[in-house]
Coordinates of C-alpha atoms and ligand atoms in Angstrom, one line a residue:
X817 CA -3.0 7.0 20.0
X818 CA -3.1 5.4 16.8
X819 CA -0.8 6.9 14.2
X820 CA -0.3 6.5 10.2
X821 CA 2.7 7.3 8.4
X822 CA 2.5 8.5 5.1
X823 CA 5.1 7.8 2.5
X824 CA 8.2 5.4 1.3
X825 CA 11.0 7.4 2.0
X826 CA 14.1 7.9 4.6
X827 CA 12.3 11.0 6.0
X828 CA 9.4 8.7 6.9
X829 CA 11.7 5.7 7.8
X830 CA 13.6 8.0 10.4
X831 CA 9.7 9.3 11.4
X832 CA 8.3 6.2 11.8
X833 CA 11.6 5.3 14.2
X834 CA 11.1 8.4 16.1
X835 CA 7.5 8.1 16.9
X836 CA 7.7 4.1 17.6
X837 CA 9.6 5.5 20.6
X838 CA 6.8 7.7 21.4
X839 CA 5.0 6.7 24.8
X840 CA 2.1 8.5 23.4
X841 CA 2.3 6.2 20.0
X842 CA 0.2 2.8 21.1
X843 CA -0.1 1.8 17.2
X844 CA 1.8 2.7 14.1
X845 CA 1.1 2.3 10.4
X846 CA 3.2 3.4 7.2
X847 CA 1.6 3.8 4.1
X848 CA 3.0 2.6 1.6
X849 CA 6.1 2.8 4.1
X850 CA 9.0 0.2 3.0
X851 CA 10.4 -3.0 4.0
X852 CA 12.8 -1.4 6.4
X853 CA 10.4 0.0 8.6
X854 CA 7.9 -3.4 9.4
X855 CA 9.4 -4.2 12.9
X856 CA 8.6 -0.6 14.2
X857 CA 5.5 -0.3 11.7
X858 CA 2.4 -1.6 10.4
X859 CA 3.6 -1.3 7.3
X860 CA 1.1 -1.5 3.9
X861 CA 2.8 -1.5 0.7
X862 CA 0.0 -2.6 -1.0
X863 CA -1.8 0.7 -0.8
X864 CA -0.4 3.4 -3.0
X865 CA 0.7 7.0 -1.8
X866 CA -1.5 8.5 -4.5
X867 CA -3.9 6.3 -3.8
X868 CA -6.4 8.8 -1.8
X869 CA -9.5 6.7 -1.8
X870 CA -8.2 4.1 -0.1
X871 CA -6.0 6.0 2.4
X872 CA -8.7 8.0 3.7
X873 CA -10.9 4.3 3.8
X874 CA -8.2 2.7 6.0
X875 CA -7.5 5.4 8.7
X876 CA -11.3 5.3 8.7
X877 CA -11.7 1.4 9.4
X878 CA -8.6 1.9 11.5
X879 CA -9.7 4.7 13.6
X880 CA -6.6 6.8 13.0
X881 CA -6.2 9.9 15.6
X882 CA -3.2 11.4 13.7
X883 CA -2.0 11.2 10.0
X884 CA 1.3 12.7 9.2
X885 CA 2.1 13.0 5.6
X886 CA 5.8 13.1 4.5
X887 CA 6.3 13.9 1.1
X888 CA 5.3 17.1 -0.8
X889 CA 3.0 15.1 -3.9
X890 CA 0.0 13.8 -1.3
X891 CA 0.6 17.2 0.5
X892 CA -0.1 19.3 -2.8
X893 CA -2.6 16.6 -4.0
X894 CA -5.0 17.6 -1.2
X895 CA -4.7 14.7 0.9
X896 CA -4.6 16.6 4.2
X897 CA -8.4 18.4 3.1
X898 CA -10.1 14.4 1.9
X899 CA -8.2 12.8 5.8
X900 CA -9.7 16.1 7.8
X901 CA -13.1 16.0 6.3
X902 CA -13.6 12.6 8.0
X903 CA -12.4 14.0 11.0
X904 CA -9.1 12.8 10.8
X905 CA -6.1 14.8 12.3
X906 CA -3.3 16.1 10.1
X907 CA 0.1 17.1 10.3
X908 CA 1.0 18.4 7.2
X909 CA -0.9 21.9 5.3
X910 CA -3.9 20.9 3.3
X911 CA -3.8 21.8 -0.1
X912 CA -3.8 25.4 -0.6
X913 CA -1.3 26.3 2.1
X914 CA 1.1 23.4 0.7
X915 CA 1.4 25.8 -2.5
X916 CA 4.2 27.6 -0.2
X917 CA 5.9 24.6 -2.1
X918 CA 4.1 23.8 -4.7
X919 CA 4.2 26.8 -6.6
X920 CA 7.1 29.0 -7.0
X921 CA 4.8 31.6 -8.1
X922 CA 2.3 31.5 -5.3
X923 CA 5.7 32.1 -2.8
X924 CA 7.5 34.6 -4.6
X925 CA 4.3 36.4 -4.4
X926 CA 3.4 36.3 -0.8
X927 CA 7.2 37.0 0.2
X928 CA 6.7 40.0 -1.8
X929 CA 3.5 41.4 -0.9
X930 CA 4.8 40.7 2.8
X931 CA 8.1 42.0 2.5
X932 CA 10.1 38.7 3.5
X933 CA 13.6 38.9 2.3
X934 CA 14.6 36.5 -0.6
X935 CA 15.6 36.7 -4.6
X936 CA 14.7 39.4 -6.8
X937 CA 12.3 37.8 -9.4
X938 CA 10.4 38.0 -13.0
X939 CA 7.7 35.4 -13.8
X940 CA 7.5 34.7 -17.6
X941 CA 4.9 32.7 -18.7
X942 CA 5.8 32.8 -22.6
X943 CA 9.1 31.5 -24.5
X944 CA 9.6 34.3 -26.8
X945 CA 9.6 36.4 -24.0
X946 CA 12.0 34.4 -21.6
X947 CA 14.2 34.5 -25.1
X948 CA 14.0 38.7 -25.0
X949 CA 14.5 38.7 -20.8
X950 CA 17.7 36.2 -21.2
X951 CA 19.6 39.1 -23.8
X952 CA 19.5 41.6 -21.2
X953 CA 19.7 40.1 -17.9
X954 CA 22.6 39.8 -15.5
X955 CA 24.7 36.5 -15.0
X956 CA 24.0 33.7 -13.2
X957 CA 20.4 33.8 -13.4
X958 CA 18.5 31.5 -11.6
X959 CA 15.3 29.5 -13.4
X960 CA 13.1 27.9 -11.4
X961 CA 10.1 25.4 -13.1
X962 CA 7.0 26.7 -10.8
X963 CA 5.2 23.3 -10.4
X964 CA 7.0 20.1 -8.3
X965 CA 10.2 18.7 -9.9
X966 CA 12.0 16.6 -6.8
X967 CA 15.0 19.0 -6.7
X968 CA 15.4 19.2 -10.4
X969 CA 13.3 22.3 -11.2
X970 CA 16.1 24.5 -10.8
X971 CA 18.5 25.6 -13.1
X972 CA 21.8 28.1 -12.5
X973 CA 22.8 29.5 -15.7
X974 CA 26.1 31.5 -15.7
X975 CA 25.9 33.0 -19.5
X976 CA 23.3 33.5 -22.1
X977 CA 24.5 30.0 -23.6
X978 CA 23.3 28.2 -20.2
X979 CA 20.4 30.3 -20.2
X980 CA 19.2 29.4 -24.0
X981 CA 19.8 25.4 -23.2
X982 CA 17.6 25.7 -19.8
X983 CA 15.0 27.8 -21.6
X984 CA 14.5 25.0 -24.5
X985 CA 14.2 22.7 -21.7
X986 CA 12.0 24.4 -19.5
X987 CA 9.7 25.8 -22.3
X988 CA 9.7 22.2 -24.2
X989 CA 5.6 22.1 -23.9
X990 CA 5.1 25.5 -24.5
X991 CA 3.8 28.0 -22.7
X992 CA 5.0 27.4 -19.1
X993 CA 5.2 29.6 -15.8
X994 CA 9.0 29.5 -15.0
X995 CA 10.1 32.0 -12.4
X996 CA 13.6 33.8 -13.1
X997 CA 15.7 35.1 -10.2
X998 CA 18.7 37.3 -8.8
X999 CA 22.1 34.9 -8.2
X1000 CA 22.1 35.1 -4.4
X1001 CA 25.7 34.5 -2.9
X1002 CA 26.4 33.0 0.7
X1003 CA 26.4 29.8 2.8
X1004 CA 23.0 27.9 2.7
X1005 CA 20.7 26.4 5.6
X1006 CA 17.1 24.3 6.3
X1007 CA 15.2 25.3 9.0
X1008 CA 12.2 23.2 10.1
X1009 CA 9.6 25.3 12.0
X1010 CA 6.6 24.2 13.3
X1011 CA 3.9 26.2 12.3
X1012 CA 0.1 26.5 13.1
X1013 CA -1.3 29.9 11.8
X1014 CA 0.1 32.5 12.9
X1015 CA 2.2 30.7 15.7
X1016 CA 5.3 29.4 14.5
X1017 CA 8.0 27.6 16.4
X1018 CA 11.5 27.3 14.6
X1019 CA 13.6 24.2 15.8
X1020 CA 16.5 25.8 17.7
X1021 CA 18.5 23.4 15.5
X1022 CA 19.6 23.9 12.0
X1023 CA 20.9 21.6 9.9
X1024 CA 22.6 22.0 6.1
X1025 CA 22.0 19.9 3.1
X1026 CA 24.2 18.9 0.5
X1027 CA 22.3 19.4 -2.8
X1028 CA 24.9 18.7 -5.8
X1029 CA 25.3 15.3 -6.7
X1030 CA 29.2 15.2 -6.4
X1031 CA 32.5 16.0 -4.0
X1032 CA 32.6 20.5 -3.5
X1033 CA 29.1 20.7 -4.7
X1034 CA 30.0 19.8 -8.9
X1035 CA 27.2 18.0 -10.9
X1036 CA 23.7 18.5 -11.0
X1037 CA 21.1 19.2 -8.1
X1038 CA 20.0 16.3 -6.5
X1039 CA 17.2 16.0 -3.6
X1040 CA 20.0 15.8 -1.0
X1041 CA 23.1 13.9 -0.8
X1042 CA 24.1 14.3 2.9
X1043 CA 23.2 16.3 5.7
X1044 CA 24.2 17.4 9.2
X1045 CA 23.6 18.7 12.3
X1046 CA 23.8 21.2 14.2
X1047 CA 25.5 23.6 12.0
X1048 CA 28.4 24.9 14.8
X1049 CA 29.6 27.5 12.6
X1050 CA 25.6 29.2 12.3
X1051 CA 25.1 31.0 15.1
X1052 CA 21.8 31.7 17.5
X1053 CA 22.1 35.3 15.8
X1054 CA 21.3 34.0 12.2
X1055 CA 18.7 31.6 13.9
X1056 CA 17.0 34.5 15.8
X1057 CA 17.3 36.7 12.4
X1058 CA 15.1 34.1 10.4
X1059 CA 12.7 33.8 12.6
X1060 CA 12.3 37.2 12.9
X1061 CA 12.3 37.9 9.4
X1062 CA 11.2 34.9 7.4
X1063 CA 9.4 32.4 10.5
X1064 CA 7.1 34.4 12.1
X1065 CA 6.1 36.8 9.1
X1066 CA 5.8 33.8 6.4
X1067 CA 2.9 31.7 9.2
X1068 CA 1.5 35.4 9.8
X1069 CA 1.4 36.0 6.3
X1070 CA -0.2 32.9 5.2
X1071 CA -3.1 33.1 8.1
X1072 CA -3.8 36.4 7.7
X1073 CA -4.4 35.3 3.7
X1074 CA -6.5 32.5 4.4
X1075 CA -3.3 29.6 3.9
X1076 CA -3.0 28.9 7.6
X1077 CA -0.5 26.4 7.4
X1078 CA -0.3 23.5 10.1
X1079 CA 2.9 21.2 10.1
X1080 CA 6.6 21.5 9.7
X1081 CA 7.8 24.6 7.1
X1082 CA 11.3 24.1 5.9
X1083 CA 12.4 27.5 5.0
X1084 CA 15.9 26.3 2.7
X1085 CA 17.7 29.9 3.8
X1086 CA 21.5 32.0 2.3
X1087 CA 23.0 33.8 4.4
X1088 CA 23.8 37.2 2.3
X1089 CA 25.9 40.1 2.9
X1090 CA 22.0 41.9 3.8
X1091 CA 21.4 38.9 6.0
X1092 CA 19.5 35.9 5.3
X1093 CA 17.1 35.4 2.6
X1094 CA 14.6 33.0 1.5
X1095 CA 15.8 30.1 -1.4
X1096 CA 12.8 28.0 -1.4
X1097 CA 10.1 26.8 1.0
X1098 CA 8.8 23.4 1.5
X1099 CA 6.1 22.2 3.2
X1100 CA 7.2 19.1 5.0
X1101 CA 10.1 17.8 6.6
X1102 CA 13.8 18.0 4.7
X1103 CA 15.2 14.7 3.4
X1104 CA 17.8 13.8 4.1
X1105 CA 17.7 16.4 7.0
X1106 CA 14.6 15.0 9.1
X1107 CA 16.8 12.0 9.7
X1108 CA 20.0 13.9 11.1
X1109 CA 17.7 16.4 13.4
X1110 CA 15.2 13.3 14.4
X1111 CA 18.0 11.1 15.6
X1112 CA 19.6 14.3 17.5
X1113 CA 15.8 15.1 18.8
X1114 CA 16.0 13.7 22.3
X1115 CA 12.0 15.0 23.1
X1116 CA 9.2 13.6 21.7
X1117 CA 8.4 14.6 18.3
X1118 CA 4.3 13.4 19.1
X1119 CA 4.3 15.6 22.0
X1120 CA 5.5 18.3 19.7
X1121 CA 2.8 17.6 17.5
X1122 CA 0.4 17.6 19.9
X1123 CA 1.8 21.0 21.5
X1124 CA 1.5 22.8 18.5
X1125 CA -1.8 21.8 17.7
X1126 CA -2.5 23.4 21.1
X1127 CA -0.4 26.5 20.3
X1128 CA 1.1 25.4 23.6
X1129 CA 4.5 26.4 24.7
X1130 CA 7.2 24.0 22.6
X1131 CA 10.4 22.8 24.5
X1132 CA 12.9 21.0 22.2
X1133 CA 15.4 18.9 23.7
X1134 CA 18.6 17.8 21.6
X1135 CA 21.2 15.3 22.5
X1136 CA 24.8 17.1 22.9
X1137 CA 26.1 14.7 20.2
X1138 CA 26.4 15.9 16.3
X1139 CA 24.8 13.5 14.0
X1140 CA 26.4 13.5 10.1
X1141 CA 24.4 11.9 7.6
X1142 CA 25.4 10.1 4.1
X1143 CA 24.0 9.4 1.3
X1144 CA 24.3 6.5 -0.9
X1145 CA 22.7 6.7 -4.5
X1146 CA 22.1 4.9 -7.2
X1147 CA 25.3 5.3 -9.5
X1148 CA 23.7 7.3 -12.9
X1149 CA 21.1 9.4 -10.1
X1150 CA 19.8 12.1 -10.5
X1151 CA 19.7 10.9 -13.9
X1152 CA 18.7 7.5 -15.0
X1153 CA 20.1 4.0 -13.0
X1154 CA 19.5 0.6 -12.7
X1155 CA 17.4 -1.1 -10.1
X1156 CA 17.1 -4.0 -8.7
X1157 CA 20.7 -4.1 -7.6
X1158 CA 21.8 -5.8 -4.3
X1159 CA 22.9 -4.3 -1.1
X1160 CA 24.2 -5.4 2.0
X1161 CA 26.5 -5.2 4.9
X1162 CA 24.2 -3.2 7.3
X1163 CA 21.9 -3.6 10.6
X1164 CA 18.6 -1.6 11.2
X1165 CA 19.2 0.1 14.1
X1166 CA 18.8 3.9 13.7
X1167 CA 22.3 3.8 12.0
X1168 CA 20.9 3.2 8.3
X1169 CA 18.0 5.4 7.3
X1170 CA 16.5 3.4 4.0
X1171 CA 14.7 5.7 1.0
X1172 CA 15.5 3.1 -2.1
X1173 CA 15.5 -0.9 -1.0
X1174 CA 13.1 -3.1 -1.3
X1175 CA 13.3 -7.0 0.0
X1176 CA 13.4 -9.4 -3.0
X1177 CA 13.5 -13.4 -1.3
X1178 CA 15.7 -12.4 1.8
X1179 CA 18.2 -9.5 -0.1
X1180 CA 17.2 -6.0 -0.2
X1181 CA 17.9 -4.5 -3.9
X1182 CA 17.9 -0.9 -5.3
X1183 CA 14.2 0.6 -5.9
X1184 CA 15.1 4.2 -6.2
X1185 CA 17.4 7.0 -6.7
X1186 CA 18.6 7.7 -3.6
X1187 CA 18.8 4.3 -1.4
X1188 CA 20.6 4.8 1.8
X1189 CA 21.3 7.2 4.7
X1190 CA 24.2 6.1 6.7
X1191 CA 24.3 8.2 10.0
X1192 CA 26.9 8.6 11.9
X1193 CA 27.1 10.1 15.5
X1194 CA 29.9 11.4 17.2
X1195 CA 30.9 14.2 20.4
X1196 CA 31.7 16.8 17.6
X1197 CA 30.5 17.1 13.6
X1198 CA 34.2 15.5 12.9
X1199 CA 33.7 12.0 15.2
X1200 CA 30.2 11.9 14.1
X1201 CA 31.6 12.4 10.3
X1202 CA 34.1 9.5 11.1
X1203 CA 31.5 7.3 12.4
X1204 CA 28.9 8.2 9.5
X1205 CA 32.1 7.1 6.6
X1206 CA 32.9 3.9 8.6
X1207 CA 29.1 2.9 8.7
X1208 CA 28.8 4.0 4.6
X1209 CA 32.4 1.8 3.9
X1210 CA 30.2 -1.4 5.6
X1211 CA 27.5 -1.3 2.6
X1212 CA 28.8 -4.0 -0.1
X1213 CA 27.3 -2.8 -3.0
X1214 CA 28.8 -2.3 -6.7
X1215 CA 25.9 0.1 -7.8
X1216 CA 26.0 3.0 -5.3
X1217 CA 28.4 6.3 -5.2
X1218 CA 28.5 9.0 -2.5
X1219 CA 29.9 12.5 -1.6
X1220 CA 33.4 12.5 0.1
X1221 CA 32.7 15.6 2.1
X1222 CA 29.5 15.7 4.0
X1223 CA 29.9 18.3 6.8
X1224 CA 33.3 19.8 5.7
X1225 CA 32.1 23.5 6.1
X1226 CA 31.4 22.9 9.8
X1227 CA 35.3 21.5 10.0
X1228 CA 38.0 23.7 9.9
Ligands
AMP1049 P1 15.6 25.0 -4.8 O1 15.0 23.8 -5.4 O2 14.8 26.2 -5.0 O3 16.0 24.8 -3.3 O4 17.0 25.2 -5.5 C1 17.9 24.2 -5.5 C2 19.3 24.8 -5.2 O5 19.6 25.8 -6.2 C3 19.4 25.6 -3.9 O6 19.7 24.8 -2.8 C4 20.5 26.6 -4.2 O7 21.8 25.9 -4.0 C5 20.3 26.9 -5.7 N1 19.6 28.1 -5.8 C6 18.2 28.3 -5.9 N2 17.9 29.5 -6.0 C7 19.0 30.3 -5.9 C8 19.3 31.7 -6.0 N3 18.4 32.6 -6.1 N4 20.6 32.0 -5.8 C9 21.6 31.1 -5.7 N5 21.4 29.8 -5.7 C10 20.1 29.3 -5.8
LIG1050 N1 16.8 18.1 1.2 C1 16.0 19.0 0.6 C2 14.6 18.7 0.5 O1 14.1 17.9 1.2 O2 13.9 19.4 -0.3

C-alpha cells in the first residue's frame, strides 16, 4: 500500500518511523514531513500543509491508498472531506467531526447534551458580560479561547486580577466566544482511542503529558514538554472507567449526531474525587505522546488502521519496556525564540524524535518551538528516565532548555 504522511512534526516523524516498519507499507510519503524523516520517507517539503490543492493533486498522480493527517489545522481545514471525495482513504475525522477539537463550544455542548463527565461551563460571547461573570464567580476559573490556539488558548486564573488580565487578552478583537469553566482538581492523563462511529477502541496504554513549560509544572502551557508511558500508577480501573464513561459515549454520541468520527480521539482526562472527567478532546494523535506509545507499540499501527476501518476486532501489543520522552525547546518557547540555531550530538535511530530542525549545508538548525524529543527506554519508567536524560545531555546546543522531571509522578 502506498501511504502519505501529513505534517512536519515529531508526532509524524515517530509515524512515519512506525509505519516504515509496516510490512503492509510498500511506499511512504510525508508531506511537508522534515529533513529527519527522508531515509524512511518520501519526503516533500516543497508542498505546504495548508496547501490543499496540491495535496489532494499528488496522492491523486500518486495513487495514494491511505492518507493520515497529523496535525489538528489540515484536520479542521477540511482536508479529510477534499482527499475522500477523490476516493482517497483517510485516517483522521473530516471536518465537522474534527470540531470535537476545534471548537470548545461544539464539545462542551455534546458532552452535555450526552451526559459525559467533565467541567461545569458558561459560554460568553460578549466582554462586558465576561467582565459582570468574572465579579461573581469562584476562584480558579478556567478560560478557554474556543477556536485552535496550539496549547495556548487556555488560561487558569486564581483571582479576579488574573481573570481581568486574561479577559483583555482574550476579548482584544472584540466580541469572541471564550468558554469559562469549573477548576477541576486531580492527576491528568491522554488516552488515544481509535474510533470509527460508534465503535471505539481505547489503547490499553495511557500515557501523561507534561504541559507547563518548566521543572513542577511552573510557567506557561506549552504543547507538551515531555511524556511517558505507561502510566504504572493509573490503573486498568481508571482505564475501564473512561471508556465506559467518556470512550464509548463521546463516538456514540457523535454518530448518532451525524459527526461519526474516524481516527485516533485523544480524550486529555483528571482524575477527580467523582472519577474521571473530560479536560479537552483532540482529534489526532498527542505530541509529544504519539512518540512514547508508538515506540512502546510492538503491533502494527497500519494493521490497526486497517482493523478499525473494518470495525474488526483490535489487538494491541506493547513491548514490556517503559519509554520516557524529553523535550528540548527552543529557549524563549512558548513565547518568542531565535531560529536558525545549530544542533548536534545525535543519531536518527528511533532515539531522537525531530519537530523543529531543518538541514542548512550538512548542520541541522532550530525551525520551531519545540525541536527535539529525546526518548529514552528502559525495564521500568526510572531506567527508561535515565536513558531518555543521558540521550538529551548528548545534544550540544546553546539555544535549547528542558524539564528536569519528566515522569516523576510515576516514581516514588
Ligand atoms: P487544554 O488545552 O484544554 O488541554 O488545557 C491545557 C491545560 O490547562 C490542561 O492540560 C490542564 O492542565 C489545564 N486545564 C484545562 N482545563 C482545566 C480545568 N477545567 N481544570 C483544571 N485544569 C484545567
Ligand atoms: N500533548 C498535547 C497535545 O498534543 O495536544
Amino acid at each position: 500500500m502506498k501511504v502519505l504522511v501529513i505534517g512536519s512534526g515529531g508526532r509524524e516523524h515517530v509515524l512515519t518511523f512506525k509505519l516504515n516498519q509496516s510490512n503492509l507499507v510498500s511506499h511512504l510519503f510525508a508531506i511537508p514531513g522534515n529533513d529527519a524523516m527522508v531515509n524512511i520517507a518520501e519526503v516533500h517539503k516543497e508542498i505546504a500543509e495548508n496547501d490543499h490543492a496540491t495535496i489532494v493533486e499528488f496522492a491523486v498522480a500518486h495513487n495514494i491508498d491511505w492518507a493520515i493527517i497529523g496535525p489538528e489545522q489540515p484536520l479542521t481545514e477540511g482536508l479529510t472531506d477534499k482527499l475522500q471525495a477523490e476516493g482517497i482513504k483517510v485516517f483522521g475525522p473530516n471536518k465537522i467531526a474534527a470540531q470535537i477539537e476545534g471548537s470548545k463550544s461544539f464539545a462542551k455542548q455534546i458532552m452535555e447534551r450526552h451526559n459525559i463527565p467533565t467541567a461545569d461551563y458558561q459560554e460568553i460571547n460578549n466582554k462586558d458580560k465576561a467582565l459582570t461573570y468574572i465579579e461573581q464567580c469562584d476562584y480558579p476559573i478556567v478560560l478557554k479561547k474556543d477556536g485552535l490556539a496550539a496549547g495556548k488558548g487556555v488560561i487558569i486564573a486564581q483571582n479576579y486580577d488574573e481573570a481581568l488580565e486574561a479577559v483583555q487578552a482574550f476579548y482584544e478583537n472584540g466580541d469572541e466566544l471564550v468558554v469559562f469553566e469549573t477548576f477541576l482538581e486531580g492527576e491528568e492523563f491522554s488516552l488515544m482511542t481509535f474510533v470509527n462511529g460508534d465503535y471505539a477502541v481505547p489503547f490499553d496504554c495511557i500515557a501523561q503529558d507534561h504541559k507547563r513549560a518548566f521543572d513542577d509544572d511552573k510557567g506557561p502551557n506549552t504543547g507538551g514538554m515531555g511524556a511517558y508511558c505507561p502510566v504504572p500508577h493509573i490503573g486498568e480501573d481508571i482505564l475501564q472507567q473512561t471508556n465506559e464513561t467518556i470512550a464509548q459515549p463521546i463516538a456514540k454520541a457523535m454518530y448518532e449526531e451525524g459527526y461519526s468520527f474516524f481516527g485516533v480521539l485523544y480524550i486529555g482526562a483528571i482524575i477527580t474525587k467523582e472519577g474521571p472527567k473530560v479536560i479537552e478532546f483532540n482529534a489526532r494523535f498527542g505530541d509529544p505522546e504519539a512518540q512514547v506509545l508508538l515506540s512502546r507499540m510492538d503491533s502494527d499501527l497500519m494493521q490497526h488502521i486497517i482493523d478499525l476501518e473494518q470495525k474488526r476486532p483490535i489487538q494491541f501489543k506493547w513491548k514490556d519496556d517503559a519509554f520516557v520522552g524529553v523535550m528540548l525547546a527552543s529557549k524563549g518557547y512558548p513565547g518568542t525564540y531565535e531560529k536558525g540555531e545549530r544542533v548536534a550530538g545525535f543519531t536518527l535511530n528511533g532515539n531522537y524524535f525531530v519537530s523543529g530542525l531543518t538541514l542548512q549545508n550538512d548542520d541541522y538548525v532550530t525551525s520551531g518551538g519545540r525541536v527535539i524529543l529525546a526518548v529514552g527506554q528502559g525495564e521500568n519508567i526510572e531506567k527508561a528516565k535515565q536513558q531518555a536524560y543521558n540521550l538529551v545531555r548528548n545534544i550540544e546546543s546553546d539555544a535549547l532548555y528542558y524539564r528536569n522531571d519528566i515522569s516523576n509522578k510515576a516514581i516514588k
